[in-house]
mmCIF file of C-alpha atoms in Angstrom:
data_model
loop_
_atom_site.group_PDB
_atom_site.id
_atom_site.type_symbol
_atom_site.label_atom_id
_atom_site.label_comp_id
_atom_site.label_asym_id
_atom_site.label_seq_id
_atom_site.Cartn_x
_atom_site.Cartn_y
_atom_site.Cartn_z
ATOM 1 C CA UNK L 1 90.783 60.545 97.185
ATOM 2 C CA UNK L 2 89.060 58.365 94.612
ATOM 3 C CA UNK L 3 86.815 60.182 92.122
ATOM 4 C CA UNK L 4 83.122 59.450 92.617
ATOM 5 C CA UNK L 5 81.526 58.412 89.338
ATOM 6 C CA UNK L 6 78.649 56.345 88.010
ATOM 7 C CA UNK L 7 79.444 54.238 84.943
ATOM 8 C CA UNK L 8 77.127 52.256 82.772
ATOM 9 C CA UNK L 9 75.855 50.800 79.541
ATOM 10 C CA UNK L 10 72.744 52.814 78.685
ATOM 11 C CA UNK L 11 71.595 50.753 75.689
ATOM 12 C CA UNK L 12 72.864 48.077 73.354
ATOM 13 C CA UNK L 13 72.507 47.347 69.694
ATOM 14 C CA UNK L 14 70.524 44.311 68.636
ATOM 15 C CA UNK L 15 68.646 43.637 71.898
ATOM 16 C CA UNK L 16 64.919 43.345 71.123
ATOM 17 C CA UNK L 17 62.785 45.454 73.442
ATOM 18 C CA UNK L 18 59.172 44.346 73.752
ATOM 19 C CA UNK L 19 56.339 46.749 74.542
ATOM 20 C CA UNK L 20 52.747 45.651 75.053
ATOM 21 C CA UNK L 21 50.483 47.700 72.841
ATOM 22 C CA UNK L 22 47.226 49.248 73.991
ATOM 23 C CA UNK L 23 45.433 46.641 71.895
ATOM 24 C CA UNK L 24 45.142 43.295 73.738
ATOM 25 C CA UNK L 25 47.489 40.555 72.480
ATOM 26 C CA UNK L 26 49.496 42.915 70.248
ATOM 27 C CA UNK L 27 53.183 43.401 71.014
ATOM 28 C CA UNK L 28 55.614 45.905 69.522
ATOM 29 C CA UNK L 29 59.267 44.881 69.308
ATOM 30 C CA UNK L 30 62.010 47.410 68.560
ATOM 31 C CA UNK L 31 65.560 46.376 67.750
ATOM 32 C CA UNK L 32 68.229 49.066 67.533
ATOM 33 C CA UNK L 33 70.564 48.327 64.635
ATOM 34 C CA UNK L 34 74.343 48.882 64.945
ATOM 35 C CA UNK L 35 75.237 52.518 64.337
ATOM 36 C CA UNK L 36 71.674 53.752 64.903
ATOM 37 C CA UNK L 37 72.336 55.978 67.937
ATOM 38 C CA UNK L 38 72.471 59.737 67.324
ATOM 39 C CA UNK L 39 73.353 62.070 70.193
ATOM 40 C CA UNK L 40 72.285 65.701 70.477
ATOM 41 C CA UNK L 41 74.421 67.176 73.280
ATOM 42 C CA UNK L 42 71.776 69.783 74.095
ATOM 43 C CA UNK L 43 69.105 67.153 74.633
ATOM 44 C CA UNK L 44 70.639 64.248 76.515
ATOM 45 C CA UNK L 45 70.143 64.187 80.268
ATOM 46 C CA UNK L 46 70.538 61.443 82.852
ATOM 47 C CA UNK L 47 67.578 60.926 85.181
ATOM 48 C CA UNK L 48 66.399 58.628 87.915
ATOM 49 C CA UNK L 49 63.533 56.360 86.801
ATOM 50 C CA UNK L 50 62.643 58.633 83.842
ATOM 51 C CA UNK L 51 61.773 61.453 86.272
ATOM 52 C CA UNK L 52 62.883 64.708 84.626
ATOM 53 C CA UNK L 53 62.595 66.533 87.966
ATOM 54 C CA UNK L 54 65.518 64.333 89.054
ATOM 55 C CA UNK L 55 68.105 65.256 86.412
ATOM 56 C CA UNK L 56 71.517 64.254 87.705
ATOM 57 C CA UNK L 57 73.592 64.594 84.572
ATOM 58 C CA UNK L 58 73.851 66.397 81.255
ATOM 59 C CA UNK L 59 76.263 66.641 78.365
ATOM 60 C CA UNK L 60 76.107 70.150 76.978
ATOM 61 C CA UNK L 61 75.182 73.657 77.975
ATOM 62 C CA UNK L 62 72.112 75.416 76.733
ATOM 63 C CA UNK L 63 70.641 78.850 77.192
ATOM 64 C CA UNK L 64 67.159 77.958 78.342
ATOM 65 C CA UNK L 65 67.684 75.759 81.415
ATOM 66 C CA UNK L 66 69.768 76.101 84.536
ATOM 67 C CA UNK L 67 72.197 73.359 83.496
ATOM 68 C CA UNK L 68 75.798 74.251 84.194
ATOM 69 C CA UNK L 69 79.024 72.308 84.203
ATOM 70 C CA UNK L 70 78.467 69.266 81.971
ATOM 71 C CA UNK L 71 79.160 66.125 84.000
ATOM 72 C CA UNK L 72 78.582 63.269 81.549
ATOM 73 C CA UNK L 73 80.921 61.621 79.064
ATOM 74 C CA UNK L 74 79.488 59.289 76.431
ATOM 75 C CA UNK L 75 81.227 56.560 74.443
ATOM 76 C CA UNK L 76 79.641 54.831 71.456
ATOM 77 C CA UNK L 77 81.151 51.569 70.269
ATOM 78 C CA UNK L 78 80.070 48.321 68.594
ATOM 79 C CA UNK L 79 78.313 47.182 71.799
ATOM 80 C CA UNK L 80 76.243 50.301 72.396
ATOM 81 C CA UNK L 81 76.172 53.546 74.395
ATOM 82 C CA UNK L 82 78.322 53.803 77.535
ATOM 83 C CA UNK L 83 78.386 56.717 79.973
ATOM 84 C CA UNK L 84 80.352 58.140 82.865
ATOM 85 C CA UNK L 85 78.589 60.551 85.224
ATOM 86 C CA UNK L 86 80.433 62.668 87.797
ATOM 87 C CA UNK L 87 77.866 63.583 90.470
ATOM 88 C CA UNK L 88 78.104 67.343 91.036
ATOM 89 C CA UNK L 89 74.975 68.089 93.058
ATOM 90 C CA UNK L 90 73.393 66.857 96.292
ATOM 91 C CA UNK L 91 70.881 64.857 94.221
ATOM 92 C CA UNK L 92 73.701 63.375 92.140
ATOM 93 C CA UNK L 93 75.649 62.360 95.259
ATOM 94 C CA UNK L 94 72.515 60.807 96.773
ATOM 95 C CA UNK L 95 72.025 58.878 93.561
ATOM 96 C CA UNK L 96 75.666 57.744 93.569
ATOM 97 C CA UNK L 97 74.998 56.103 96.955
ATOM 98 C CA UNK L 98 71.906 54.303 95.588
ATOM 99 C CA UNK L 99 73.964 52.837 92.738
ATOM 100 C CA UNK L 100 76.785 51.958 95.133
ATOM 101 C CA UNK L 101 74.317 50.100 97.385
ATOM 102 C CA UNK L 102 72.973 48.140 94.398
ATOM 103 C CA UNK L 103 69.514 49.717 94.497
ATOM 104 C CA UNK L 104 69.806 51.154 90.973
ATOM 105 C CA UNK L 105 71.541 48.705 88.650
ATOM 106 C CA UNK L 106 70.113 49.034 85.151
ATOM 107 C CA UNK L 107 69.448 51.637 82.492
ATOM 108 C CA UNK L 108 66.853 52.653 79.983
ATOM 109 C CA UNK L 109 66.766 55.314 77.274
ATOM 110 C CA UNK L 110 64.186 57.648 75.817
ATOM 111 C CA UNK L 111 64.507 58.136 72.088
ATOM 112 C CA UNK L 112 62.732 59.178 68.926
ATOM 113 C CA UNK L 113 62.957 56.813 65.976
ATOM 114 C CA UNK L 114 63.977 58.711 62.846
ATOM 115 C CA UNK L 115 64.244 55.708 60.531
ATOM 116 C CA UNK L 116 62.745 52.260 60.987
ATOM 117 C CA UNK L 117 61.750 49.339 58.784
ATOM 118 C CA UNK L 118 59.141 46.679 59.507
ATOM 119 C CA UNK L 119 60.442 43.138 59.712
ATOM 120 C CA UNK L 120 57.500 41.120 58.391
ATOM 121 C CA UNK L 121 59.510 37.885 58.374
ATOM 122 C CA UNK L 122 60.086 38.051 62.130
ATOM 123 C CA UNK L 123 56.466 39.037 62.716
ATOM 124 C CA UNK L 124 55.290 35.884 60.922
ATOM 125 C CA UNK L 125 57.827 33.702 62.776
ATOM 126 C CA UNK L 126 56.749 35.058 66.164
ATOM 127 C CA UNK L 127 53.059 34.648 65.366
ATOM 128 C CA UNK L 128 53.716 31.055 64.273
ATOM 129 C CA UNK L 129 55.501 30.324 67.569
ATOM 130 C CA UNK L 130 52.627 31.929 69.490
ATOM 131 C CA UNK L 131 50.147 29.731 67.624
ATOM 132 C CA UNK L 132 52.078 26.635 68.745
ATOM 133 C CA UNK L 133 51.353 27.752 72.324
ATOM 134 C CA UNK L 134 47.698 28.234 71.402
ATOM 135 C CA UNK L 135 47.997 32.049 71.546
ATOM 136 C CA UNK L 136 46.583 34.514 69.049
ATOM 137 C CA UNK L 137 49.234 37.142 69.774
ATOM 138 C CA UNK L 138 50.196 39.573 67.009
ATOM 139 C CA UNK L 139 53.580 41.260 66.676
ATOM 140 C CA UNK L 140 54.859 44.457 65.105
ATOM 141 C CA UNK L 141 58.637 44.280 64.640
ATOM 142 C CA UNK L 142 60.716 47.358 63.782
ATOM 143 C CA UNK L 143 64.422 47.481 63.042
ATOM 144 C CA UNK L 144 65.516 50.974 64.067
ATOM 145 C CA UNK L 145 68.329 52.320 61.907
ATOM 146 C CA UNK L 146 68.401 55.895 63.221
ATOM 147 C CA UNK L 147 67.282 57.090 66.639
ATOM 148 C CA UNK L 148 67.863 60.340 68.499
ATOM 149 C CA UNK L 149 68.544 59.704 72.174
ATOM 150 C CA UNK L 150 67.195 62.337 74.574
ATOM 151 C CA UNK L 151 67.520 60.666 77.957
ATOM 152 C CA UNK L 152 69.497 58.021 79.789
ATOM 153 C CA UNK L 153 67.683 56.724 82.837
ATOM 154 C CA UNK L 154 69.282 54.816 85.689
ATOM 155 C CA UNK L 155 66.678 52.593 87.295
ATOM 156 C CA UNK L 156 65.985 49.493 89.348
ATOM 157 C CA UNK L 157 65.032 47.402 86.329
ATOM 158 C CA UNK L 158 65.126 48.266 82.634
ATOM 159 C CA UNK L 159 63.637 46.425 79.675
ATOM 160 C CA UNK L 160 67.082 45.686 78.231
ATOM 161 C CA UNK L 161 68.679 43.236 80.666
ATOM 162 C CA UNK L 162 72.136 43.825 79.142
ATOM 163 C CA UNK L 163 72.332 47.372 80.513
ATOM 164 C CA UNK L 164 73.966 48.216 83.824
ATOM 165 C CA UNK L 165 74.987 50.988 86.206
ATOM 166 C CA UNK L 166 77.916 50.725 88.627
ATOM 167 C CA UNK L 167 80.283 52.883 90.661
ATOM 168 C CA UNK L 168 83.154 50.470 89.964
ATOM 169 C CA UNK L 169 85.328 52.019 87.247
ATOM 170 C CA UNK L 170 87.170 48.661 86.986
ATOM 171 C CA UNK L 171 84.004 46.640 86.355
ATOM 172 C CA UNK L 172 84.867 43.977 83.722
ATOM 173 C CA UNK L 173 81.827 45.039 81.662
ATOM 174 C CA UNK L 174 83.652 48.332 81.019
ATOM 175 C CA UNK L 175 86.704 46.575 79.558
ATOM 176 C CA UNK L 176 88.081 48.518 76.594
ATOM 177 C CA UNK L 177 85.965 51.626 77.247
ATOM 178 C CA UNK L 178 87.981 54.869 77.410
ATOM 179 C CA UNK L 179 86.156 57.883 78.815
ATOM 180 C CA UNK L 180 88.827 60.405 77.872
ATOM 181 C CA UNK L 181 91.587 62.036 79.898
#
């Protein structure tokens, strides 16, 4: 019998993610630089739509939650952070079916930026382009050089359109990724 697993690309390096700030017409753009991802095996969980009551995967064991039997393998490479999740609970199996049916196809991450630098040159370029459209938009651009990832979320639509989730272990987007034995 074929092993049931969910595979995916949780986040990539270099893809600018745009967040609208609370201030009107101000946008924050974060770009994760190559090598910036740091993983704490006690922190990282996989959830559905950033809902921590729907944890379906975890990497390590800890003494203060009921997490048992780690069911996630991570691979970092030059493209970004890949994962393999073996569903080992009723919720995980239900979620596997949602991915299989194409209802959950992208990913998102929750992270804390440890080191970031402002990119004033890009801010000025973006504001100039906005002015050509007649907009008064302002931009805050950060290049993130060190982030601690605490969650991988599988969702309907993420901000980074390069991410994906699939049940097909032979998906061409996984080419060259080795998840261990």
